[in-house]
mmCIF file of C-alpha atoms in Angstrom:
data_model
loop_
_atom_site.group_PDB
_atom_site.id
_atom_site.type_symbol
_atom_site.label_atom_id
_atom_site.label_comp_id
_atom_site.label_asym_id
_atom_site.label_seq_id
_atom_site.Cartn_x
_atom_site.Cartn_y
_atom_site.Cartn_z
ATOM 1 C CA MET A 14 25.805 6.165 10.549
ATOM 2 C CA ALA A 15 22.220 7.348 11.917
ATOM 3 C CA VAL A 16 23.442 10.012 14.201
ATOM 4 C CA GLN A 17 25.513 11.311 11.350
ATOM 5 C CA GLY A 18 22.820 11.091 9.170
ATOM 6 C CA LYS A 19 20.691 13.228 11.290
ATOM 7 C CA LYS A 20 22.888 15.880 11.777
ATOM 8 C CA LEU A 21 24.035 16.017 8.141
ATOM 9 C CA LEU A 22 19.833 16.296 7.539
ATOM 10 C CA GLU A 23 19.757 18.825 10.470
ATOM 11 C CA ALA A 24 22.451 21.193 8.662
ATOM 12 C CA GLN A 25 21.251 21.040 5.168
ATOM 13 C CA TYR A 26 17.983 22.262 6.751
ATOM 14 C CA GLY A 27 19.230 24.940 8.799
ATOM 15 C CA LEU A 28 20.878 26.240 5.487
ATOM 16 C CA LEU A 29 17.981 26.219 3.375
ATOM 17 C CA THR A 30 16.473 28.190 6.345
ATOM 18 C CA SER A 31 19.586 30.691 6.350
ATOM 19 C CA ILE A 32 19.169 30.980 2.408
ATOM 20 C CA ALA A 33 15.480 31.636 2.757
ATOM 21 C CA GLN A 34 16.197 34.540 4.784
ATOM 22 C CA GLU A 35 18.921 36.151 2.363
ATOM 23 C CA ALA A 36 16.957 35.717 -0.561
ATOM 24 C CA GLY A 37 13.986 37.506 1.214
ATOM 25 C CA VAL A 38 12.031 34.332 -0.106
ATOM 26 C CA SER A 39 10.124 31.803 2.046
ATOM 27 C CA LEU A 40 11.587 28.450 3.208
ATOM 28 C CA SER A 41 8.857 26.657 1.561
ATOM 29 C CA THR A 42 9.907 28.472 -2.131
ATOM 30 C CA VAL A 43 13.461 27.282 -1.319
ATOM 31 C CA SER A 44 12.646 23.828 -0.806
ATOM 32 C CA LYS A 45 10.300 23.927 -4.009
ATOM 33 C CA VAL A 46 13.781 24.890 -5.481
ATOM 34 C CA VAL A 47 15.499 22.319 -4.347
ATOM 35 C CA HIS A 48 13.083 19.738 -5.387
ATOM 36 C CA ARG A 49 12.868 21.119 -8.653
ATOM 37 C CA ARG A 50 9.206 22.237 -8.900
ATOM 38 C CA ARG A 51 8.299 24.308 -12.084
ATOM 39 C CA ASP A 52 6.171 26.404 -9.684
ATOM 40 C CA VAL A 53 8.760 29.336 -8.252
ATOM 41 C CA GLY A 54 9.699 32.162 -10.868
ATOM 42 C CA ARG A 55 12.844 31.944 -13.141
ATOM 43 C CA GLU A 56 14.394 34.881 -11.546
ATOM 44 C CA THR A 57 13.596 33.483 -7.996
ATOM 45 C CA ARG A 58 14.665 30.029 -8.969
ATOM 46 C CA ALA A 59 17.843 31.619 -10.536
ATOM 47 C CA ARG A 60 18.667 33.653 -7.399
ATOM 48 C CA VAL A 61 18.154 30.543 -4.738
ATOM 49 C CA GLU A 62 20.197 27.889 -7.199
ATOM 50 C CA GLU A 63 23.212 30.654 -7.126
ATOM 51 C CA MET A 64 23.098 30.795 -3.328
ATOM 52 C CA LEU A 65 22.415 26.937 -3.149
ATOM 53 C CA ALA A 66 25.687 26.589 -5.020
ATOM 54 C CA ARG A 67 27.474 28.822 -3.097
ATOM 55 C CA HIS A 68 26.660 27.670 -0.008
ATOM 56 C CA GLY A 69 27.366 24.239 -1.111
ATOM 57 C CA TYR A 70 24.167 22.371 -0.952
ATOM 58 C CA ILE A 71 24.169 19.150 -1.534
ATOM 59 C CA ARG A 72 20.734 16.939 -3.020
ATOM 60 C CA ALA A 73 21.404 14.059 -1.560
ATOM 61 C CA TRP A 74 19.150 12.263 -3.693
ATOM 62 C CA GLU A 75 20.679 12.910 -6.791
ATOM 63 C CA PRO A 76 22.588 10.339 -8.903
ATOM 64 C CA ASP A 77 26.175 9.612 -8.637
ATOM 65 C CA ALA A 78 28.221 8.115 -11.402
ATOM 66 C CA GLU A 79 30.191 6.515 -9.159
ATOM 67 C CA LYS A 80 27.368 5.150 -6.437
ATOM 68 C CA PRO A 81 23.892 3.103 -7.071
ATOM 69 C CA ARG A 82 21.075 4.664 -6.277
ATOM 70 C CA GLN A 83 19.341 2.338 -3.367
ATOM 71 C CA ILE A 84 15.476 2.962 -2.194
ATOM 72 C CA ILE A 85 14.139 1.185 1.069
ATOM 73 C CA ALA A 86 10.536 -0.809 0.975
ATOM 74 C CA VAL A 87 9.134 -1.171 4.349
ATOM 75 C CA PHE A 88 7.055 -3.957 5.564
ATOM 76 C CA ARG A 89 4.691 -4.937 8.697
ATOM 77 C CA ASP A 90 5.756 -8.166 8.000
ATOM 78 C CA LEU A 91 7.412 -10.587 5.004
ATOM 79 C CA SER A 92 5.312 -12.994 5.425
ATOM 80 C CA GLY A 93 1.792 -13.888 3.346
ATOM 81 C CA PRO A 94 1.153 -14.051 -0.605
ATOM 82 C CA TYR A 95 0.351 -10.203 -0.489
ATOM 83 C CA THR A 96 3.931 -9.564 0.662
ATOM 84 C CA LEU A 97 5.781 -11.590 -1.434
ATOM 85 C CA GLU A 98 3.910 -10.120 -4.568
ATOM 86 C CA VAL A 99 4.392 -6.551 -3.655
ATOM 87 C CA VAL A 100 8.117 -6.899 -3.079
ATOM 88 C CA ARG A 101 8.365 -8.892 -6.283
ATOM 89 C CA GLY A 102 6.929 -5.952 -7.978
ATOM 90 C CA ILE A 103 8.937 -3.353 -6.525
ATOM 91 C CA VAL A 104 12.190 -4.895 -7.052
ATOM 92 C CA ASP A 105 11.356 -5.856 -10.908
ATOM 93 C CA ALA A 106 10.459 -2.118 -11.398
ATOM 94 C CA ALA A 107 12.938 -0.661 -9.731
ATOM 95 C CA GLY A 108 15.912 -3.347 -11.300
ATOM 96 C CA GLU A 109 14.297 -1.876 -14.859
ATOM 97 C CA LEU A 110 15.501 1.782 -13.792
ATOM 98 C CA GLY A 111 18.798 0.308 -12.225
ATOM 99 C CA VAL A 112 17.651 1.150 -8.279
ATOM 100 C CA ASP A 113 18.918 -1.249 -5.965
ATOM 101 C CA VAL A 114 16.170 -2.521 -3.293
ATOM 102 C CA LEU A 115 16.660 -2.839 0.699
ATOM 103 C CA THR A 116 13.988 -4.624 2.329
ATOM 104 C CA GLY A 117 12.921 -4.467 6.288
ATOM 105 C CA THR A 118 9.923 -4.892 8.324
ATOM 106 C CA THR A 119 8.624 -2.521 11.052
ATOM 107 C CA GLY A 120 8.937 -5.450 13.812
ATOM 108 C CA ARG A 121 11.855 -4.393 15.070
ATOM 109 C CA ARG A 122 12.636 -1.102 13.262
ATOM 110 C CA SER A 123 9.477 1.500 13.870
ATOM 111 C CA ILE A 124 8.695 3.570 11.089
ATOM 112 C CA ALA A 125 10.595 6.694 12.394
ATOM 113 C CA GLN A 126 13.848 4.802 13.014
ATOM 114 C CA TRP A 127 13.807 3.391 8.892
ATOM 115 C CA LEU A 128 12.918 6.949 8.438
ATOM 116 C CA GLU A 129 16.562 7.489 10.577
ATOM 117 C CA ARG A 130 18.154 4.878 8.318
ATOM 118 C CA CYS A 131 17.086 6.110 5.120
ATOM 119 C CA VAL A 132 18.963 9.187 5.889
ATOM 120 C CA SER A 133 22.164 7.630 7.352
ATOM 121 C CA LEU A 134 22.101 5.313 4.365
ATOM 122 C CA ASP A 135 21.910 8.677 1.550
ATOM 123 C CA ALA A 136 18.974 6.091 0.258
ATOM 124 C CA THR A 137 17.022 8.297 -2.695
ATOM 125 C CA GLY A 138 13.268 7.765 -0.699
ATOM 126 C CA LEU A 139 11.167 4.571 1.200
ATOM 127 C CA ILE A 140 8.593 3.224 0.307
ATOM 128 C CA ILE A 141 6.024 2.056 3.367
ATOM 129 C CA VAL A 142 3.727 -1.106 2.274
ATOM 130 C CA ILE A 143 0.489 -1.602 5.084
ATOM 131 C CA SER A 144 2.003 0.482 7.654
ATOM 132 C CA MET A 145 0.101 3.162 10.429
ATOM 133 C CA LEU A 146 2.301 6.348 10.568
ATOM 134 C CA SER A 147 1.790 8.205 13.109
ATOM 135 C CA GLU A 148 1.249 12.320 13.423
ATOM 136 C CA ASP A 149 5.006 12.333 14.309
ATOM 137 C CA ASP A 150 6.386 10.693 11.486
ATOM 138 C CA GLN A 151 4.120 12.320 9.198
ATOM 139 C CA ARG A 152 4.999 15.759 10.292
ATOM 140 C CA ARG A 153 8.495 14.736 9.856
ATOM 141 C CA ILE A 154 8.149 13.325 6.221
ATOM 142 C CA VAL A 155 6.426 16.781 5.195
ATOM 143 C CA GLU A 156 8.337 19.286 7.225
ATOM 144 C CA GLN A 157 11.946 17.589 5.776
ATOM 145 C CA GLN A 158 10.997 17.212 2.564
ATOM 146 C CA LEU A 159 11.430 12.979 2.357
ATOM 147 C CA PRO A 160 10.816 11.337 -0.739
ATOM 148 C CA VAL A 161 8.186 8.823 0.393
ATOM 149 C CA VAL A 162 5.102 6.597 -0.629
ATOM 150 C CA LEU A 163 2.879 4.670 0.875
ATOM 151 C CA VAL A 164 1.375 1.389 -0.552
ATOM 152 C CA ASP A 165 -1.891 0.508 1.226
ATOM 153 C CA PRO A 166 -1.604 2.556 4.096
ATOM 154 C CA LEU A 167 -3.914 1.768 7.469
ATOM 155 C CA SER A 168 -5.415 4.928 7.882
ATOM 156 C CA ALA A 169 -5.317 7.922 5.301
ATOM 157 C CA PRO A 170 -2.076 10.109 5.569
ATOM 158 C CA SER A 171 -1.277 13.555 4.926
ATOM 159 C CA SER A 172 -2.571 14.752 1.457
ATOM 160 C CA ASP A 173 1.309 15.713 1.122
ATOM 161 C CA ILE A 174 2.312 11.900 0.918
ATOM 162 C CA PRO A 175 1.263 10.244 -1.458
ATOM 163 C CA SER A 176 -0.306 6.577 -1.455
ATOM 164 C CA ILE A 177 -0.905 4.124 -3.802
ATOM 165 C CA GLY A 178 -3.819 1.065 -3.733
ATOM 166 C CA VAL A 179 -6.116 -0.325 -5.628
ATOM 167 C CA THR A 180 -9.748 0.217 -6.532
ATOM 168 C CA ASN A 181 -11.173 -2.306 -3.294
ATOM 169 C CA TRP A 182 -14.721 -1.447 -3.455
ATOM 170 C CA ASN A 183 -15.091 -1.731 -6.862
ATOM 171 C CA GLY A 184 -13.700 -4.990 -6.897
ATOM 172 C CA ALA A 185 -15.520 -6.167 -4.094
ATOM 173 C CA ARG A 186 -18.437 -4.914 -5.925
ATOM 174 C CA ASP A 187 -17.918 -7.111 -8.874
ATOM 175 C CA ALA A 188 -16.918 -10.085 -6.640
ATOM 176 C CA VAL A 189 -20.529 -10.311 -4.893
ATOM 177 C CA GLN A 190 -22.384 -8.957 -8.069
ATOM 178 C CA HIS A 191 -20.468 -12.558 -9.503
ATOM 179 C CA LEU A 192 -21.630 -14.573 -7.014
ATOM 180 C CA LEU A 193 -25.181 -12.734 -7.081
ATOM 181 C CA GLY A 194 -25.372 -13.445 -10.694
ATOM 182 C CA LEU A 195 -24.942 -17.180 -10.213
ATOM 183 C CA GLY A 196 -27.736 -17.439 -7.972
ATOM 184 C CA HIS A 197 -26.296 -17.232 -4.379
ATOM 185 C CA THR A 198 -28.409 -14.683 -2.162
ATOM 186 C CA ARG A 199 -26.836 -15.899 1.244
ATOM 187 C CA ILE A 200 -23.827 -15.013 0.797
ATOM 188 C CA ALA A 201 -21.153 -14.261 3.971
ATOM 189 C CA MET A 202 -18.190 -12.026 4.125
ATOM 190 C CA VAL A 203 -14.788 -12.811 6.068
ATOM 191 C CA ALA A 204 -13.809 -9.327 5.919
ATOM 192 C CA GLY A 205 -10.539 -7.032 7.264
ATOM 193 C CA ARG A 206 -10.528 -5.028 10.062
ATOM 194 C CA SER A 207 -12.459 -2.261 10.511
ATOM 195 C CA HIS A 208 -9.434 -0.042 10.789
ATOM 196 C CA SER A 209 -7.768 -0.864 7.593
ATOM 197 C CA LEU A 210 -8.660 1.205 4.515
ATOM 198 C CA ALA A 211 -8.693 -1.847 1.944
ATOM 199 C CA GLY A 212 -10.814 -3.559 4.567
ATOM 200 C CA ALA A 213 -13.357 -1.200 5.433
ATOM 201 C CA ALA A 214 -14.035 -0.383 1.176
ATOM 202 C CA ARG A 215 -13.967 -4.137 0.483
ATOM 203 C CA LEU A 216 -16.586 -4.533 3.031
ATOM 204 C CA HIS A 217 -18.303 -1.454 1.855
ATOM 205 C CA GLY A 218 -18.277 -2.834 -1.801
ATOM 206 C CA TYR A 219 -20.231 -6.111 -0.319
ATOM 207 C CA ARG A 220 -22.953 -3.739 0.931
ATOM 208 C CA ALA A 221 -23.597 -2.300 -1.668
ATOM 209 C CA ALA A 222 -23.677 -5.288 -4.059
ATOM 210 C CA LEU A 223 -25.752 -6.715 -1.885
ATOM 211 C CA GLU A 224 -27.905 -2.915 -1.575
ATOM 212 C CA GLU A 225 -28.151 -3.051 -5.747
ATOM 213 C CA ALA A 226 -29.863 -6.657 -5.362
ATOM 214 C CA GLY A 227 -32.399 -5.636 -3.007
ATOM 215 C CA ILE A 228 -31.040 -8.270 -0.547
ATOM 216 C CA ALA A 229 -30.704 -6.732 3.174
ATOM 217 C CA TYR A 230 -27.280 -6.800 5.192
ATOM 218 C CA ASP A 231 -26.809 -9.271 7.535
ATOM 219 C CA PRO A 232 -24.170 -8.729 10.048
ATOM 220 C CA ALA A 233 -24.240 -12.043 11.505
ATOM 221 C CA LEU A 234 -23.064 -13.108 7.676
ATOM 222 C CA VAL A 235 -19.436 -10.806 8.480
ATOM 223 C CA ARG A 236 -16.895 -12.184 10.304
ATOM 224 C CA SER A 237 -13.683 -9.678 10.973
ATOM 225 C CA THR A 238 -10.312 -10.656 10.668
ATOM 226 C CA ASP A 239 -6.922 -9.857 9.853
ATOM 227 C CA PHE A 240 -5.929 -10.485 6.839
ATOM 228 C CA ASP A 241 -4.583 -14.155 8.306
ATOM 229 C CA TYR A 242 -5.462 -18.165 7.405
ATOM 230 C CA ASP A 243 -5.780 -18.882 10.932
ATOM 231 C CA GLU A 244 -8.128 -16.282 11.984
ATOM 232 C CA ALA A 245 -10.408 -17.030 8.998
ATOM 233 C CA LEU A 246 -10.453 -20.538 9.668
ATOM 234 C CA ALA A 247 -11.890 -20.036 13.064
ATOM 235 C CA ALA A 248 -14.239 -17.772 11.489
ATOM 236 C CA VAL A 249 -15.641 -19.612 8.652
ATOM 237 C CA ARG A 250 -16.526 -22.830 11.221
ATOM 238 C CA GLN A 251 -18.384 -20.167 12.831
ATOM 239 C CA LEU A 252 -20.312 -19.303 10.183
ATOM 240 C CA LEU A 253 -20.840 -22.740 8.908
ATOM 241 C CA ARG A 254 -22.338 -23.916 11.877
ATOM 242 C CA ALA A 255 -25.078 -21.702 12.017
ATOM 243 C CA ASP A 256 -29.101 -22.962 11.501
ATOM 244 C CA ARG A 257 -28.882 -21.130 8.169
ATOM 245 C CA PRO A 258 -25.256 -21.669 6.715
ATOM 246 C CA PRO A 259 -24.191 -19.214 3.758
ATOM 247 C CA THR A 260 -23.967 -20.772 0.296
ATOM 248 C CA ALA A 261 -20.980 -18.699 -0.573
ATOM 249 C CA VAL A 262 -18.197 -16.409 1.061
ATOM 250 C CA PHE A 263 -16.444 -13.752 0.172
ATOM 251 C CA ALA A 264 -12.878 -13.114 1.694
ATOM 252 C CA ALA A 265 -11.186 -10.293 1.648
ATOM 253 C CA SER A 266 -7.608 -11.877 0.638
ATOM 254 C CA ASP A 267 -6.279 -14.905 -0.764
ATOM 255 C CA ALA A 268 -4.852 -15.613 2.969
ATOM 256 C CA GLN A 269 -8.323 -15.552 4.277
ATOM 257 C CA ALA A 270 -9.692 -17.488 1.329
ATOM 258 C CA LEU A 271 -7.196 -20.374 1.743
ATOM 259 C CA GLY A 272 -8.723 -20.722 5.846
ATOM 260 C CA VAL A 273 -11.960 -20.816 4.069
ATOM 261 C CA LEU A 274 -11.176 -23.536 1.910
ATOM 262 C CA GLU A 275 -9.697 -25.386 5.004
ATOM 263 C CA GLY A 276 -12.403 -24.373 7.188
ATOM 264 C CA ALA A 277 -15.044 -26.098 4.838
ATOM 265 C CA ARG A 278 -12.647 -29.050 4.094
ATOM 266 C CA GLN A 279 -12.872 -29.992 7.774
ATOM 267 C CA ALA A 280 -16.300 -29.663 7.725
ATOM 268 C CA GLY A 281 -17.373 -31.765 5.254
ATOM 269 C CA VAL A 282 -18.308 -29.354 2.658
ATOM 270 C CA ARG A 283 -17.702 -29.170 -1.269
ATOM 271 C CA VAL A 284 -16.509 -26.466 -2.611
ATOM 272 C CA PRO A 285 -17.929 -25.521 -5.062
ATOM 273 C CA ASP A 286 -21.131 -27.700 -4.958
ATOM 274 C CA ALA A 287 -22.041 -26.614 -1.532
ATOM 275 C CA LEU A 288 -20.261 -23.514 -1.059
ATOM 276 C CA ALA A 289 -18.882 -20.942 -3.515
ATOM 277 C CA VAL A 290 -15.781 -19.059 -2.406
ATOM 278 C CA MET A 291 -14.584 -16.123 -3.904
ATOM 279 C CA SER A 292 -10.995 -14.365 -2.743
ATOM 280 C CA PHE A 293 -9.373 -10.747 -3.272
ATOM 281 C CA ASP A 294 -5.802 -10.368 -4.481
ATOM 282 C CA ASP A 295 -5.129 -13.190 -7.051
ATOM 283 C CA THR A 296 -1.617 -13.773 -5.280
ATOM 284 C CA LEU A 297 0.348 -17.215 -6.900
ATOM 285 C CA VAL A 298 -1.449 -19.182 -4.334
ATOM 286 C CA ALA A 299 -4.635 -18.609 -5.972
ATOM 287 C CA ALA A 300 -4.280 -20.588 -8.301
ATOM 288 C CA MET A 301 -2.319 -22.926 -6.873
ATOM 289 C CA ALA A 302 -5.164 -23.830 -4.362
ATOM 290 C CA SER A 303 -7.522 -26.810 -4.131
ATOM 291 C CA PRO A 304 -10.277 -25.875 -5.996
ATOM 292 C CA PRO A 305 -8.310 -22.946 -7.576
ATOM 293 C CA LEU A 306 -9.813 -19.513 -6.552
ATOM 294 C CA SER A 307 -11.996 -17.487 -7.900
ATOM 295 C CA ALA A 308 -10.339 -13.662 -7.393
ATOM 296 C CA VAL A 309 -10.410 -9.882 -7.823
ATOM 297 C CA ARG A 310 -7.154 -9.627 -8.873
ATOM 298 C CA GLN A 311 -4.918 -6.738 -7.492
ATOM 299 C CA PRO A 312 -2.069 -5.724 -10.403
ATOM 300 C CA PHE A 313 0.736 -6.449 -8.215
ATOM 301 C CA GLU A 314 3.027 -5.233 -10.846
ATOM 302 C CA ASP A 315 2.068 -1.938 -11.603
ATOM 303 C CA LEU A 316 1.814 -1.478 -7.796
ATOM 304 C CA GLY A 317 5.422 -1.594 -7.258
ATOM 305 C CA ARG A 318 6.320 0.170 -10.900
ATOM 306 C CA GLU A 319 3.897 3.393 -10.072
ATOM 307 C CA ALA A 320 5.358 2.729 -6.426
ATOM 308 C CA THR A 321 8.650 3.128 -7.800
ATOM 309 C CA ARG A 322 7.932 5.930 -10.650
ATOM 310 C CA VAL A 323 6.290 8.485 -7.881
ATOM 311 C CA LEU A 324 8.935 8.023 -5.308
ATOM 312 C CA LEU A 325 11.521 8.568 -8.132
ATOM 313 C CA GLN A 326 9.642 11.493 -8.839
ATOM 314 C CA ALA A 327 9.427 13.182 -6.015
ATOM 315 C CA ALA A 328 13.374 12.498 -5.391
ATOM 316 C CA GLY A 329 14.228 14.146 -8.320
ATOM 317 C CA GLY A 330 11.793 17.212 -7.749
ATOM 318 C CA GLY A 331 9.617 16.144 -10.284
ATOM 319 C CA PRO A 332 5.669 17.449 -10.047
ATOM 320 C CA ALA A 333 4.017 16.494 -7.222
ATOM 321 C CA ALA A 334 2.133 13.388 -7.354
ATOM 322 C CA SER A 335 -1.656 13.216 -6.664
ATOM 323 C CA PRO A 336 -2.601 12.437 -2.831
ATOM 324 C CA ARG A 337 -4.091 9.125 -3.895
ATOM 325 C CA MET A 338 -3.622 6.941 -6.787
ATOM 326 C CA GLU A 339 -6.046 3.604 -7.389
ATOM 327 C CA LEU A 340 -5.031 1.271 -10.127
ATOM 328 C CA ALA A 341 -8.145 -0.791 -11.221
ATOM 329 C CA THR A 342 -8.843 -4.425 -10.232
ATOM 330 C CA SER A 343 -10.163 -7.263 -12.550
ATOM 331 C CA LEU A 344 -11.960 -10.405 -12.085
ATOM 332 C CA VAL A 345 -10.412 -13.997 -12.627
ATOM 333 C CA LEU A 346 -12.723 -16.567 -12.577
ATOM 334 C CA ARG A 347 -11.620 -20.269 -11.665
ATOM 335 C CA ALA A 348 -13.104 -22.990 -10.317
ATOM 336 C CA SER A 349 -13.854 -22.489 -6.647
ATOM 337 C CA THR A 350 -17.460 -20.648 -7.528
ATOM 338 C CA ALA A 351 -20.510 -22.076 -9.104
ATOM 339 C CA ALA A 352 -24.263 -21.656 -8.655
ATOM 340 C CA PRO A 353 -25.774 -22.481 -5.762
ATOM 341 C CA ALA A 354 -26.874 -26.503 -5.433
ATOM 342 C CA GLY A 355 -30.240 -27.269 -6.789
ATOM 343 C CA THR A 356 -30.402 -24.416 -9.047
#
C-alpha cells in the first residue's frame, strides 16, 4: 500500500508539472490552484482548473460521500498524562467534525514512514506531536504540499509548516511570580531539556521572573531532565540534599512534579509546609496528586481543536495558517503551594 501510495503521489506531482508547463505558469501557481488558495488571478485559476479536470487530477484530501475522512495523529509515545490529554483533545475535536483519527507513535515507525502511511491510506493529513522533523521530512512536506500540523515541536520547523503550542514563557513566568508573591526567594526548577522549544521557553520564563524580582539566577538550583517522573525524582533528591535546599520547586511538567512530590515524601519534607511545588500542564493527574498540584494549565481541548481545524483548512485549500500559533495558559492554584515556613 505504501508503494502504491508513493507511486500515485509521484504521478500526481508529475501531472502538476506538465500542467504548469502547458499553462505557462509556475508549479507554485498550479499548487495554489490545487489547494484552492485565493492569491491566484481569476483567468489563470479558470485555465488551470480546466486543465486539472481534463487531465483527471484528483484532490485526494477532499471528502468523498461514501468514504469518511481520516487524519493521523503521531506521538513520540503514548505514555504520560500530557500525551493522553492531547490525544483526547484531537479525538474530541475531530469527532465533532465527523473525522476519524488514527493514532500512532514514532517508536517503531519514523516520521518519514508516517508520511508514506498518510499517502497510502489517502488520509486527509497528519498531526505530529512533540517530535523532531529532519530536513528531508520538512522538505518533502513543503515540496509535495502534504497537509501537516505540528504540536509542540522539539525544534523550530520551516515557516511553511504550521505549528501550535502554548505561551510557555508567560506561563512559567506567572508560576514563578506566584511563588515569589508567597515569599519564596530560593526557588529551584526541574526543567526540560534545552533542545526542547517548550522546555527552553519555560526555563527562560523562570529566569525572567527571578530577574524582575532582583534575584540572581543560580544554576545550582536548576536540574534539566526529560519530562519524566523518574528523572525528576532523582533530580529533587539532589536538590534537597544541598547545604541550602530550596523552599520551592517549579517543575516543567506534571510528570516531573509528581517525581518532586515523591522525592519530598521520601526525604521527609512536607509539601507545602517545608516545600512548595508548582507544576506546568494541569493534566488530570494534577488534581489527583497528594497534595493536589498548583499548576500552569495548558488548554488541551483548544490545542486539539486548533490543530484539527488548521489541518483541515490546509487540506481543503483554505488560506495559509500562521507559521506559529500560541494559545494562552492560565494559573490554577491548589494545596501544593504556600508561604515559606516561619513567614
